[in-house]
Tab-separated table of C-alpha atoms and ligand atoms in Angstrom:
chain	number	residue	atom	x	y	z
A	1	UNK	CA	65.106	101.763	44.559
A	2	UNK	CA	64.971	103.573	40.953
A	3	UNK	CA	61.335	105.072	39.549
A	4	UNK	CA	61.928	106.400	36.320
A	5	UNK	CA	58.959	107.396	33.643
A	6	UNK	CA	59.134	106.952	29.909
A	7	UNK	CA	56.920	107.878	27.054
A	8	UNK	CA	56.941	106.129	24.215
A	9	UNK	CA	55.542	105.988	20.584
A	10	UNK	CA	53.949	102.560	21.351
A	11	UNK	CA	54.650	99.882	24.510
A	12	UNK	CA	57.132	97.833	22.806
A	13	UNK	CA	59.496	100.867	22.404
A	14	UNK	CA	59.246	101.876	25.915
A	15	UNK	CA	59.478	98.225	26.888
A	16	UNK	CA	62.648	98.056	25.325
A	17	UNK	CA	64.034	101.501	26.757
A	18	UNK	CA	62.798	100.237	30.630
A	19	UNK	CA	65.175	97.718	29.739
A	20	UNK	CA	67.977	99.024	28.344
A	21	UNK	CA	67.913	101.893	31.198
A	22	UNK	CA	66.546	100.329	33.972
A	23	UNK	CA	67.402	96.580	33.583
A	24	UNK	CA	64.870	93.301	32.674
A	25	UNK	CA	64.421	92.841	36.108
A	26	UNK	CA	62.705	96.132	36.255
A	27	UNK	CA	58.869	96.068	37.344
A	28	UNK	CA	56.046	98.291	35.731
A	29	UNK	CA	54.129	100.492	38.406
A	30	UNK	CA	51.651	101.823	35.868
A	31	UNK	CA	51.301	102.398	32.177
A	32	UNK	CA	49.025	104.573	30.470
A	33	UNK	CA	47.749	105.898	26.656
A	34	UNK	CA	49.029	109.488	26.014
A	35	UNK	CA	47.439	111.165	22.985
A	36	UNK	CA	50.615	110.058	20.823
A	37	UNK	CA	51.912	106.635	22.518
A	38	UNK	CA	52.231	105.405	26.017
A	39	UNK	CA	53.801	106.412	29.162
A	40	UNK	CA	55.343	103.452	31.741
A	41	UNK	CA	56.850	104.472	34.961
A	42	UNK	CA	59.269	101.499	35.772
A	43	UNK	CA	61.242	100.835	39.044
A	44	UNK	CA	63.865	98.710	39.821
A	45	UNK	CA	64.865	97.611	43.250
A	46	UNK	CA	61.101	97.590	44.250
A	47	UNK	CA	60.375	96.250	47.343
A	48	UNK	CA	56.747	96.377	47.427
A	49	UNK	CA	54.710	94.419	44.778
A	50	UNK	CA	52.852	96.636	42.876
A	51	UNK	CA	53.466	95.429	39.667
A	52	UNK	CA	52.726	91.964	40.899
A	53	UNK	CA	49.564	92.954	41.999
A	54	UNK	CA	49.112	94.761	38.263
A	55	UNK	CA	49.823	91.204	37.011
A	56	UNK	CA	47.669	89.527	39.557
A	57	UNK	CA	44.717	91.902	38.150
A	58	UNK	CA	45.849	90.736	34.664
A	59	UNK	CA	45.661	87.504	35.402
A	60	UNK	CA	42.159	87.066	37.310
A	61	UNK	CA	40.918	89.297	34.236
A	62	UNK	CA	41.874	86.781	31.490
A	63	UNK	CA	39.862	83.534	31.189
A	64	UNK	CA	42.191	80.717	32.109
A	65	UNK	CA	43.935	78.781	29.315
A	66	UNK	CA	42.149	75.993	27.621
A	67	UNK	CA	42.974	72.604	29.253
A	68	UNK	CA	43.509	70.507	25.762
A	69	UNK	CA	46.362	71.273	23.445
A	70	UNK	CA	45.422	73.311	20.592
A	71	UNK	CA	44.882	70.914	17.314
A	72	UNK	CA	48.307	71.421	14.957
A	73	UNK	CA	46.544	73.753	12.710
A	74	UNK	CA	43.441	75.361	12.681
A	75	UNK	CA	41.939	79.137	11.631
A	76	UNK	CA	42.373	81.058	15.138
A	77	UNK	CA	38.388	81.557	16.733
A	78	UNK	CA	36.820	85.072	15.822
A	79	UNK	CA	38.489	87.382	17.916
A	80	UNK	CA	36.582	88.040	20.795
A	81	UNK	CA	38.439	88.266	24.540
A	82	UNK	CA	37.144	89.693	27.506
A	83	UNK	CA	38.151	93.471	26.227
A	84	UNK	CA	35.957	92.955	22.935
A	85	UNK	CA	32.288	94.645	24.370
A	86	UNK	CA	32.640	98.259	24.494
A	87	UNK	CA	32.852	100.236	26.932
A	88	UNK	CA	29.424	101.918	28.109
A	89	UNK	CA	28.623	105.295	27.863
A	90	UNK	CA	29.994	107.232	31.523
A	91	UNK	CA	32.259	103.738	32.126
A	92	UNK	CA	35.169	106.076	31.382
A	93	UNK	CA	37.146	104.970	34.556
A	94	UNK	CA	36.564	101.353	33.604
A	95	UNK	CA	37.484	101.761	29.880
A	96	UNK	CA	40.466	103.156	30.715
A	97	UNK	CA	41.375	100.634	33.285
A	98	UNK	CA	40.407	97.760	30.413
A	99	UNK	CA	42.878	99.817	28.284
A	100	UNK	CA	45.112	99.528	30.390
A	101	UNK	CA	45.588	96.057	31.367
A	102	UNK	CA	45.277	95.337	27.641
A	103	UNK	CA	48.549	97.463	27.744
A	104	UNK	CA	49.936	95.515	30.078
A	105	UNK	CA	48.820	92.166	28.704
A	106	UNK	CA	49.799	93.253	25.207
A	107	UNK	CA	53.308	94.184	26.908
A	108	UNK	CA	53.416	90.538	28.576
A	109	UNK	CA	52.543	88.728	25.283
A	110	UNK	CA	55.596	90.804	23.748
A	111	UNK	CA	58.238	89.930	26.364
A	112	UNK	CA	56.996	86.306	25.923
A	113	UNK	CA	57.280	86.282	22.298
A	114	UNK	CA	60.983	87.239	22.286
A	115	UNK	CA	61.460	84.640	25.396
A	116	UNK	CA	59.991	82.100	23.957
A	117	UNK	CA	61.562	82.709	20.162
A	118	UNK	CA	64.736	82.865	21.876
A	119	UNK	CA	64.839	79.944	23.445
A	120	UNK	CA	63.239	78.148	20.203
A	121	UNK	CA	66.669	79.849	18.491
A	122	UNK	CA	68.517	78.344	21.307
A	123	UNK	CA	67.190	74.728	21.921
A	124	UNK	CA	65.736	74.008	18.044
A	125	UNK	CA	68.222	76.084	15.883
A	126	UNK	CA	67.209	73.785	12.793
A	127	UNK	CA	63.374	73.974	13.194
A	128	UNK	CA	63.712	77.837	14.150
A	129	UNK	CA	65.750	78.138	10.677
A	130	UNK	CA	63.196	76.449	8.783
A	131	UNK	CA	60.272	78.571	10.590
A	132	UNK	CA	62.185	81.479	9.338
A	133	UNK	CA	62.848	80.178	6.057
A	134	UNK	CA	58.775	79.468	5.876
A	135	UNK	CA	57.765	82.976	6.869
A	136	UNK	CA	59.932	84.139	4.159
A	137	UNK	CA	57.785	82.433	1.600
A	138	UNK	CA	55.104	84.350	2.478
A	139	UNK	CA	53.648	81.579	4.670
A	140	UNK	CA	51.002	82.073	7.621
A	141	UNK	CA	52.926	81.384	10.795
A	142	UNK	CA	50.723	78.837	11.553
A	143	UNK	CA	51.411	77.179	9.244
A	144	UNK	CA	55.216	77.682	8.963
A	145	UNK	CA	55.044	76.436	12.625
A	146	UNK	CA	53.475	73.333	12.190
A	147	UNK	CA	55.367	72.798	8.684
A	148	UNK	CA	59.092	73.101	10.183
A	149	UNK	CA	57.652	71.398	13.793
A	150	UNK	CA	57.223	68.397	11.793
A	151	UNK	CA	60.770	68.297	9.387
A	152	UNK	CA	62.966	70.325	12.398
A	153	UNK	CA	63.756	66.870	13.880
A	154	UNK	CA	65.654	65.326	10.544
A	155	UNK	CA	69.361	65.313	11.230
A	156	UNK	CA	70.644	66.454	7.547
A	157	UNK	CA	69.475	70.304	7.268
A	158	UNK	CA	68.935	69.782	3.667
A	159	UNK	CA	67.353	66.866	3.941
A	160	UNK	CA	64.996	69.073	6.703
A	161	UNK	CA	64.743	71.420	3.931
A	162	UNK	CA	63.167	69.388	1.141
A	163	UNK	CA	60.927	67.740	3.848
A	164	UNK	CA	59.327	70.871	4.870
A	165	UNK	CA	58.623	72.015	1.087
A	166	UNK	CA	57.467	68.228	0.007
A	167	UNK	CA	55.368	69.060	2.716
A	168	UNK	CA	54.439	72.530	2.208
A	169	UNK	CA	53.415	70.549	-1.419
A	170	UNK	CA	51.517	67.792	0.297
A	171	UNK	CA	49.627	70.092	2.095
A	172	UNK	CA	48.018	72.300	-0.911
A	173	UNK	CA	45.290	71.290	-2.085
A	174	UNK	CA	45.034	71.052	-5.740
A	175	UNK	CA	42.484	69.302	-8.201
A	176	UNK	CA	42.765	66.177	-9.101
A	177	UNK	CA	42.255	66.257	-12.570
A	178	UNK	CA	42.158	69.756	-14.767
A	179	UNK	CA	38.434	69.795	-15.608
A	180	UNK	CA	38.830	71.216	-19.372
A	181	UNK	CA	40.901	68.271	-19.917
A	182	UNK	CA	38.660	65.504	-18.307
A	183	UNK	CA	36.008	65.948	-21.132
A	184	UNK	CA	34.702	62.267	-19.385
A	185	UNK	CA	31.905	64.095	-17.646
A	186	UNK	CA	30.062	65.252	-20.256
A	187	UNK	CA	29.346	69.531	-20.493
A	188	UNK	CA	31.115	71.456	-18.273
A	189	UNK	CA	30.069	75.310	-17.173
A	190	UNK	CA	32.216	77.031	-15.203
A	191	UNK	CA	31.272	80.469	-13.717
A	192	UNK	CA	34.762	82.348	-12.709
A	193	UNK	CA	34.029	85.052	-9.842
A	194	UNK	CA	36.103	87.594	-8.117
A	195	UNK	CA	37.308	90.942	-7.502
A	196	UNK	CA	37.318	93.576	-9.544
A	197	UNK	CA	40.498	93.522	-12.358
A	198	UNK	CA	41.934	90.273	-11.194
A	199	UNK	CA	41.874	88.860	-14.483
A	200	UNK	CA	38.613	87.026	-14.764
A	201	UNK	CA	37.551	87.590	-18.545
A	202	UNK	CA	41.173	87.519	-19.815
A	203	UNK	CA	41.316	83.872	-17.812
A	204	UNK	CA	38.118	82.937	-19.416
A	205	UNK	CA	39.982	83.378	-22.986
A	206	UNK	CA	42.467	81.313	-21.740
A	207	UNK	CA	40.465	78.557	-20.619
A	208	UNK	CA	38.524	78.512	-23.860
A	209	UNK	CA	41.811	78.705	-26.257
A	210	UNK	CA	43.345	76.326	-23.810
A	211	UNK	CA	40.361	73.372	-24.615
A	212	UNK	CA	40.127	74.771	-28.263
A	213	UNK	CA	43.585	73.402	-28.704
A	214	UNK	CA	42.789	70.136	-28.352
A	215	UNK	CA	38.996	70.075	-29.038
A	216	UNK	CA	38.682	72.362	-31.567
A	217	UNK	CA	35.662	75.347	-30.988
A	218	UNK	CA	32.879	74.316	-32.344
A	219	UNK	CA	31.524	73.085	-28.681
A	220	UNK	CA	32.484	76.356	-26.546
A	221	UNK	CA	30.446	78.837	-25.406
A	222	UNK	CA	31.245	81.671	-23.682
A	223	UNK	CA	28.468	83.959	-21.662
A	224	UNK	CA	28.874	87.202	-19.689
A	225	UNK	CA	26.789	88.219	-17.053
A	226	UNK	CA	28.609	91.491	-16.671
A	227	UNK	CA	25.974	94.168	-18.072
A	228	UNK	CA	27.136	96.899	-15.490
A	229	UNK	CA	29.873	98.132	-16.933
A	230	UNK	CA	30.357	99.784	-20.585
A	231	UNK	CA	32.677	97.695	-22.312
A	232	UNK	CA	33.049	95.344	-19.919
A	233	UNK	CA	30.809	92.298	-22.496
A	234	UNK	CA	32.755	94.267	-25.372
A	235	UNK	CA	36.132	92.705	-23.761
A	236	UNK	CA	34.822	89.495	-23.868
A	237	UNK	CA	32.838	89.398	-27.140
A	238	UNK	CA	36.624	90.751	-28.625
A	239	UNK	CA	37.946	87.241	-27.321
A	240	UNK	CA	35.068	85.891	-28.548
A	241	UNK	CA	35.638	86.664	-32.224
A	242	UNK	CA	39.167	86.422	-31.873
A	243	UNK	CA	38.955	82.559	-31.054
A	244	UNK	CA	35.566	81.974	-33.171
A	245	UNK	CA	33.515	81.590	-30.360
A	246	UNK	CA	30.004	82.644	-29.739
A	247	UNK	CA	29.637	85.193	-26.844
A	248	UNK	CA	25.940	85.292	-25.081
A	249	UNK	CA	24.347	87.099	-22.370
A	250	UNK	CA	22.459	86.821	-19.043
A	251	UNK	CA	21.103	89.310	-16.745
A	252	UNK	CA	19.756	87.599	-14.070
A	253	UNK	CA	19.603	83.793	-13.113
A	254	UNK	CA	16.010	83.420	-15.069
A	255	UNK	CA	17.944	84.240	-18.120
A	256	UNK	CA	20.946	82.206	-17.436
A	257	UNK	CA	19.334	78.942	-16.524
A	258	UNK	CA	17.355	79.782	-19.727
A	259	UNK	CA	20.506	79.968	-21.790
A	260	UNK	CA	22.148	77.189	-20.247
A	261	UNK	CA	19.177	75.151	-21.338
A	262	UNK	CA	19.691	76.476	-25.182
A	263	UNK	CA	23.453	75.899	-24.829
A	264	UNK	CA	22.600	71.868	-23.984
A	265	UNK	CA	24.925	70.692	-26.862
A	266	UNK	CA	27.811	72.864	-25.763
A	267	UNK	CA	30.378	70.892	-23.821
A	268	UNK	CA	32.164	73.777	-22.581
A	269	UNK	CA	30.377	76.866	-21.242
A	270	UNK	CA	32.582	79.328	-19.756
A	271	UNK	CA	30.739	82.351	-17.464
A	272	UNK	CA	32.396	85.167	-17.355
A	273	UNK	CA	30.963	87.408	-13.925
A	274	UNK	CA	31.585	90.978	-12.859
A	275	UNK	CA	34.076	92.335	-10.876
A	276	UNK	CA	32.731	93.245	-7.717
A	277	UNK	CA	34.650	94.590	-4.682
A	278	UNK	CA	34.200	93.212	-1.337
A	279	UNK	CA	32.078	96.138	-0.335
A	280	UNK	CA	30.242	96.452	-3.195
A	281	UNK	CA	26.373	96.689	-3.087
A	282	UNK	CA	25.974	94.787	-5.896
A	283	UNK	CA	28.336	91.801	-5.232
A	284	UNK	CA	25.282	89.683	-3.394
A	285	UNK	CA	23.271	90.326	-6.885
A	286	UNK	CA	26.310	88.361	-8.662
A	287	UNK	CA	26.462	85.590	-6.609
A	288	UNK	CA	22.734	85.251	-6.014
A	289	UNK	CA	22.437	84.782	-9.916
A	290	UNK	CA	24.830	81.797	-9.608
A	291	UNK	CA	23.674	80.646	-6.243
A	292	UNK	CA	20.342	78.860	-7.867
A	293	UNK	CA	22.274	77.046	-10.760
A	294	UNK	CA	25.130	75.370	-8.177
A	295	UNK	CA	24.208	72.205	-8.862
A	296	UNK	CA	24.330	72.919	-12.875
A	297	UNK	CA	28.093	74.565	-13.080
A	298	UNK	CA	31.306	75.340	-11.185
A	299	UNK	CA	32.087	78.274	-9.751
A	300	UNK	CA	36.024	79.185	-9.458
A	301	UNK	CA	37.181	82.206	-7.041
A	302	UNK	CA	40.265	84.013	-9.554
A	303	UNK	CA	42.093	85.475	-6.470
A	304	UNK	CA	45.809	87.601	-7.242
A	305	UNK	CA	48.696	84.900	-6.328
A	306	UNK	CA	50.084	87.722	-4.645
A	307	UNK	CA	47.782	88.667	-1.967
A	308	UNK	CA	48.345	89.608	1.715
A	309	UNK	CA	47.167	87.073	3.679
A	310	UNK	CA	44.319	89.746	4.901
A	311	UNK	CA	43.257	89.874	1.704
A	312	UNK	CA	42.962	86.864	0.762
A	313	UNK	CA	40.664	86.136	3.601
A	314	UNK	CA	38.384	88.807	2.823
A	315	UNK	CA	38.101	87.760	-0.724
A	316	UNK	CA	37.250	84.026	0.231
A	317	UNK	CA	34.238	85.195	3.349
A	318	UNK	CA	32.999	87.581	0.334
A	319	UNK	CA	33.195	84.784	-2.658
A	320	UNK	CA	32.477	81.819	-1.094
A	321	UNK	CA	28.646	82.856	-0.616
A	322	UNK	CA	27.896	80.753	-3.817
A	323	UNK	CA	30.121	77.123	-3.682
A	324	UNK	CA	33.122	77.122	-4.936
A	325	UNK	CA	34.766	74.350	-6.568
A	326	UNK	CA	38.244	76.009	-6.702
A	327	UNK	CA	40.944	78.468	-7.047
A	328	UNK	CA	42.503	80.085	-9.924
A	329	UNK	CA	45.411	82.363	-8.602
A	330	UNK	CA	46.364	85.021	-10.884
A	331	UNK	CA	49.144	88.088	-11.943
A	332	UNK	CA	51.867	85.572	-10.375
A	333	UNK	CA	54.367	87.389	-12.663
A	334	UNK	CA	53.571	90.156	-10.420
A	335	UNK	CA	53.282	88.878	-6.792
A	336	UNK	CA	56.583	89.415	-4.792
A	337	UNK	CA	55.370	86.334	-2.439
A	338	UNK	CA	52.692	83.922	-3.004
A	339	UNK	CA	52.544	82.281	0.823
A	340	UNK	CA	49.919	84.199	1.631
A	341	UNK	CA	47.977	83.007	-1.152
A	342	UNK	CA	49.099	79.381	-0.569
A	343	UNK	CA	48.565	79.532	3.289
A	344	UNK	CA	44.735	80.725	2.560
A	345	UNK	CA	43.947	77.731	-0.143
A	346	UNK	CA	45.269	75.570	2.970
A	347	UNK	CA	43.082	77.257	5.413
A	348	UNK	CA	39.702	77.166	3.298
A	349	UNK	CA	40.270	73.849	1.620
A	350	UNK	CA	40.097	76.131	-1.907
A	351	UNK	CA	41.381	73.440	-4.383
A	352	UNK	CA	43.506	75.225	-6.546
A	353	UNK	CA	42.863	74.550	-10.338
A	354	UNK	CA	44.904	76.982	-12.804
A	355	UNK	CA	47.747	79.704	-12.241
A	356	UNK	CA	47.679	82.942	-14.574
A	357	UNK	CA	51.276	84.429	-14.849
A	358	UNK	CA	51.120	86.805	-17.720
A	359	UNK	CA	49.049	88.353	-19.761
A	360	UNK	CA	49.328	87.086	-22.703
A	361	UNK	CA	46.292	84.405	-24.007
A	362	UNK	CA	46.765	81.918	-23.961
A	363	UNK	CA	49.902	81.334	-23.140
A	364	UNK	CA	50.292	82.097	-19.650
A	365	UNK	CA	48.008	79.718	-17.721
A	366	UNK	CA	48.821	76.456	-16.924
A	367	UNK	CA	47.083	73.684	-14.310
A	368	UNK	CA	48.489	73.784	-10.454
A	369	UNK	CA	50.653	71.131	-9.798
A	370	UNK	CA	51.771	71.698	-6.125
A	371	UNK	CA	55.120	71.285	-6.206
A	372	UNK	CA	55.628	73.325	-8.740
A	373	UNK	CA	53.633	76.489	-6.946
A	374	UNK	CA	56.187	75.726	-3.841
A	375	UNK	CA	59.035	75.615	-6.612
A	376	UNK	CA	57.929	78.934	-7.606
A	377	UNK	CA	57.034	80.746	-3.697
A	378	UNK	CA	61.065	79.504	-2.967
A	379	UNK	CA	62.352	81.391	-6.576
A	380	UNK	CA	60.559	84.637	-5.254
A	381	UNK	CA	61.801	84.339	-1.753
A	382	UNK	CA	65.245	83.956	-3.243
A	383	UNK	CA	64.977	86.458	-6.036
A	384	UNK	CA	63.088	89.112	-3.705
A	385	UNK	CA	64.505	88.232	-0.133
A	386	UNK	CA	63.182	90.532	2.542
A	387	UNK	CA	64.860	91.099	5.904
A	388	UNK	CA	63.006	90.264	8.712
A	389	UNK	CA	62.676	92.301	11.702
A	390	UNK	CA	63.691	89.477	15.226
A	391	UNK	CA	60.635	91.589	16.733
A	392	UNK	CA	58.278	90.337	14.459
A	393	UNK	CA	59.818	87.250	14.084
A	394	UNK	CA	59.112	86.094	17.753
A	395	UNK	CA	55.625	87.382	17.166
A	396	UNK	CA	54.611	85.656	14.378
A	397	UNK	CA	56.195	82.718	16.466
A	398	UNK	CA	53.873	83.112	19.163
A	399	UNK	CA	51.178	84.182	17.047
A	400	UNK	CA	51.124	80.871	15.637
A	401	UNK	CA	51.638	78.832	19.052
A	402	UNK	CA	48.862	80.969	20.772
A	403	UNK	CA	47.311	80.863	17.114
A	404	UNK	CA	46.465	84.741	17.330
A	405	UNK	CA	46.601	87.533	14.621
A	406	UNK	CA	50.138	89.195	14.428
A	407	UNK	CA	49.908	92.975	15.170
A	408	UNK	CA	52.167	94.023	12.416
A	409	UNK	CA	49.677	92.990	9.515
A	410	UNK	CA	52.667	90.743	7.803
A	411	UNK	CA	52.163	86.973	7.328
A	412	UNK	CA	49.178	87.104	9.797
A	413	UNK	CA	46.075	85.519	8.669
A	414	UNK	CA	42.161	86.442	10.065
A	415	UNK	CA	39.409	84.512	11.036
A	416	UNK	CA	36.821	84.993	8.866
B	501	GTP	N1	50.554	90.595	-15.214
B	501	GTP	C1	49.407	89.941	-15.366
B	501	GTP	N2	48.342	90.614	-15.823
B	501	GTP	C2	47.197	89.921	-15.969
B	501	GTP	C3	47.075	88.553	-15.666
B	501	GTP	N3	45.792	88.175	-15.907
B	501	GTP	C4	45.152	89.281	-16.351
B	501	GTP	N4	45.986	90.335	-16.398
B	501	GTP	C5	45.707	91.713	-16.779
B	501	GTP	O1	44.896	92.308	-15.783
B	501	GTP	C6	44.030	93.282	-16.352
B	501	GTP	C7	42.600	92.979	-15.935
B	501	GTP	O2	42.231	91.752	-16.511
B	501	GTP	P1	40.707	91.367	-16.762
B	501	GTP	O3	40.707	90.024	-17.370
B	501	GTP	O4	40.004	92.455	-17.468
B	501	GTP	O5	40.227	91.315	-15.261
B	501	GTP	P2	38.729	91.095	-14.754
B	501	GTP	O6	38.817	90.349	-13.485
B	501	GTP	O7	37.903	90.507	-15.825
B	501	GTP	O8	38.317	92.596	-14.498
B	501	GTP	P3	36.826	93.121	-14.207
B	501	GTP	O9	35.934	92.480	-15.200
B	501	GTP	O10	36.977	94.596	-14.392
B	501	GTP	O11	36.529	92.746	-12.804
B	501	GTP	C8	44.249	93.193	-17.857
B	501	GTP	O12	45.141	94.203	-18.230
B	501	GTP	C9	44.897	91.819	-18.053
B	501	GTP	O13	45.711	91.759	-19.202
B	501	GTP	C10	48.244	87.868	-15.182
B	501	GTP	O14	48.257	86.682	-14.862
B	501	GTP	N5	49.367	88.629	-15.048
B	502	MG	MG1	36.122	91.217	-16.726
């Protein structure tokens, strides 16, 4: 028998040095956090079972697996496990013991990651290509997962190319019909929210020069409800009298409904909001001066095409407090992946409307049309390829079959 120790920045290193210097059929006696990584002491040749027993702990610990097969794709639950309460004040032997089997657990989940990904490499070399082609885009693994599960089988590996990305396109939900164009439904008002600097007002010009081109001015109005920011109604009163359009403004949803009411014989309204970070205090008094008027006008999330897939989470739980009718994703000339983006408007059922990629008005916005976003997602993988680590390869692979968050903070998506 061999006991050797190791300390390591984090378990996956010392995972892989028990292996490489003990063997994989080494066992773990006992792992623990040091105050800069972990420490394992590994044996090989071990006759007694203590790291069975470790494993036994583990698995009377976890809540067993759930009986029916997962459904092909849906957002992962909130994350809450066993280890989620806190520990209680003086439960320091217990906290540390939680820790600990989360170490080992997290340890397990890794050497099953690279298993299993292996032996998808091995058995399923097309579909594994295609998952890896899929995560390149940007894509949540999920996603990617259940995308190249369902084109792997083809026999032609083009042919199980363009069947994944026809139905990567299928899959995205986009609107039907460009609403400035179908002028059938009488006025339109359209609120745009977001984040702060995403390209809201500029959009907003774009949209209106967009329907002045084939409608002429005379029935636009635009209205901003931004009046926290110096110069941020000058920006939009500038596009204003650049296009010939009158600029208004509201400062709460009294005077907006009130203006909306004057602006009856305006087909196209256009509300331009202000930029409000996730965390910002005054975020819920934007949205609760659209909330009331839902039923009178259409609120679209502008969201950067190029988001993590984090991100674009966050900005949909924050957003979608007032209904949203769509998506507009923006700055596409400067995302170096737009999966992420894509994967989210999947996830959320955001219909995506318009894509901004450039800043010049109005020129650089056209409508969605869903094979021409994937078009674009493969040009960026191909112009911008990234190499991907096999590490976090099998994880995002078993991230997406155990439909959990990937540790790394790449193509990994969270429950909101
Ligand atoms: N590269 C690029 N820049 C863009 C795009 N859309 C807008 N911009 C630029 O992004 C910057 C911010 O645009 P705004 O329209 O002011 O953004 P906003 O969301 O109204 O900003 P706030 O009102 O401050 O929240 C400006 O410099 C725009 O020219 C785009 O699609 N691509
Ligand atoms: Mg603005």
């Amino acid at each position: 028998m061999k006991i050797k120790r190791f300390q390591a920045r984090n378990m996956r290193e010392a995972m892989n040095r028990v292996r490489q210097e003990l063997s994989g059929d080494a066992v773990i006696l006992e792992s623990r956090r040091l105050a800069d990584g972990v420490e394992v002491v590994a044996a090989v040749d071990y006759d007694e079972t203590p790291a069975q027993q470790t494993l036994r702990a583990v698995q009377a610990a976890e809540p067993p697996p759930p009986a029916a097969p997962r459904p092909a794709y849906t957002p992962p639950p909130p994350a809450a496990s066993a280890w989620s309460t806190g520990p209680r004040a003086g439960d320091g032997e217990l906290a540390a013991l939680r820790r600990e089997i989360a170490e080992v657990k997290s340890l397990m989940q890794s050497q099953l990651a690279g298993l299993s990904w292996s032996r998808e490499k091995m058995q399923q070399p097309q579909r594994a290509g295609l998952f890896r082609a899929l995560l390149g885009l940007g894509l949540d693994p999920a996603l990617a997962r259940e995308l190249s599960a369902e084109a792997g089988a083809e026999a032609d590996a083009e042919q199980a190319k363009r069947s994944v990305l026809q139905g990567l396109a299928r899959k995205l939900p986009v609107l039907p019909r460009e609403p400035l164009i179908d002028t059938t439904g009488g006025q339109q008002v359209l609120a745009l929210v977001g984040p702060t600097g995403v390209g809201k007002t500029t959009t907003i010009a774009k949209l209106a020069a967009r329907y002045a081109e084939r409608h002429g001015t005379r029935d636009i109005a635009l209205v901003s409800t931004d009046h926290y920011r110096i110069g941020a109604q000058e920006q939009l009163f500038h596009y204003g009298r650049l296009l010939g359009v009158p600029v208004q403004t509201a400062r709460d949803a009294g005077e907006l409904e009130a203006l909306l009411g004057r602006l009856g014989d305006r087909r196209l309204i256009l509300i331009d909001t202000a930029g409000m970070g996730p965390r910002d205090r005054l975020l819920s008094n934007q949205l609760s001066l659209l909330r009331p008027l839902a039923g009178k006008l259409s609120s679209y999330l502008v969201m950067p095409g190029g988001a993590s897939a984090g991100d674009c989470d966050h900005i949909v739980a924050q957003f979608r407090a007032t209904p949203l009718a769509g998506c507009i994703l923006t700055k596409i000339d400067e995302a170096t992946r737009i999966g992420a983006a894509l994967s989210a408007a999947i996830r959320h059922q955001l219909a995506l409307a318009w894509i901004s990629d450039g800043q010049r008005v109005p020129e650089d916005l056209c409508a969605v049309r869903a094979d021409d976003l994937v078009r674009r997602a493969c040009e960026l993988a191909r112009l911008l390829p990234q190499a991907r680590d096999e590490e976090l390869l099998a994880d995002d692979y078993a991230a997406a079959q155990h439909g959990r968050q990937t540790q790394h903070g790449g193509a990994s998506h969270v429950a909101v």
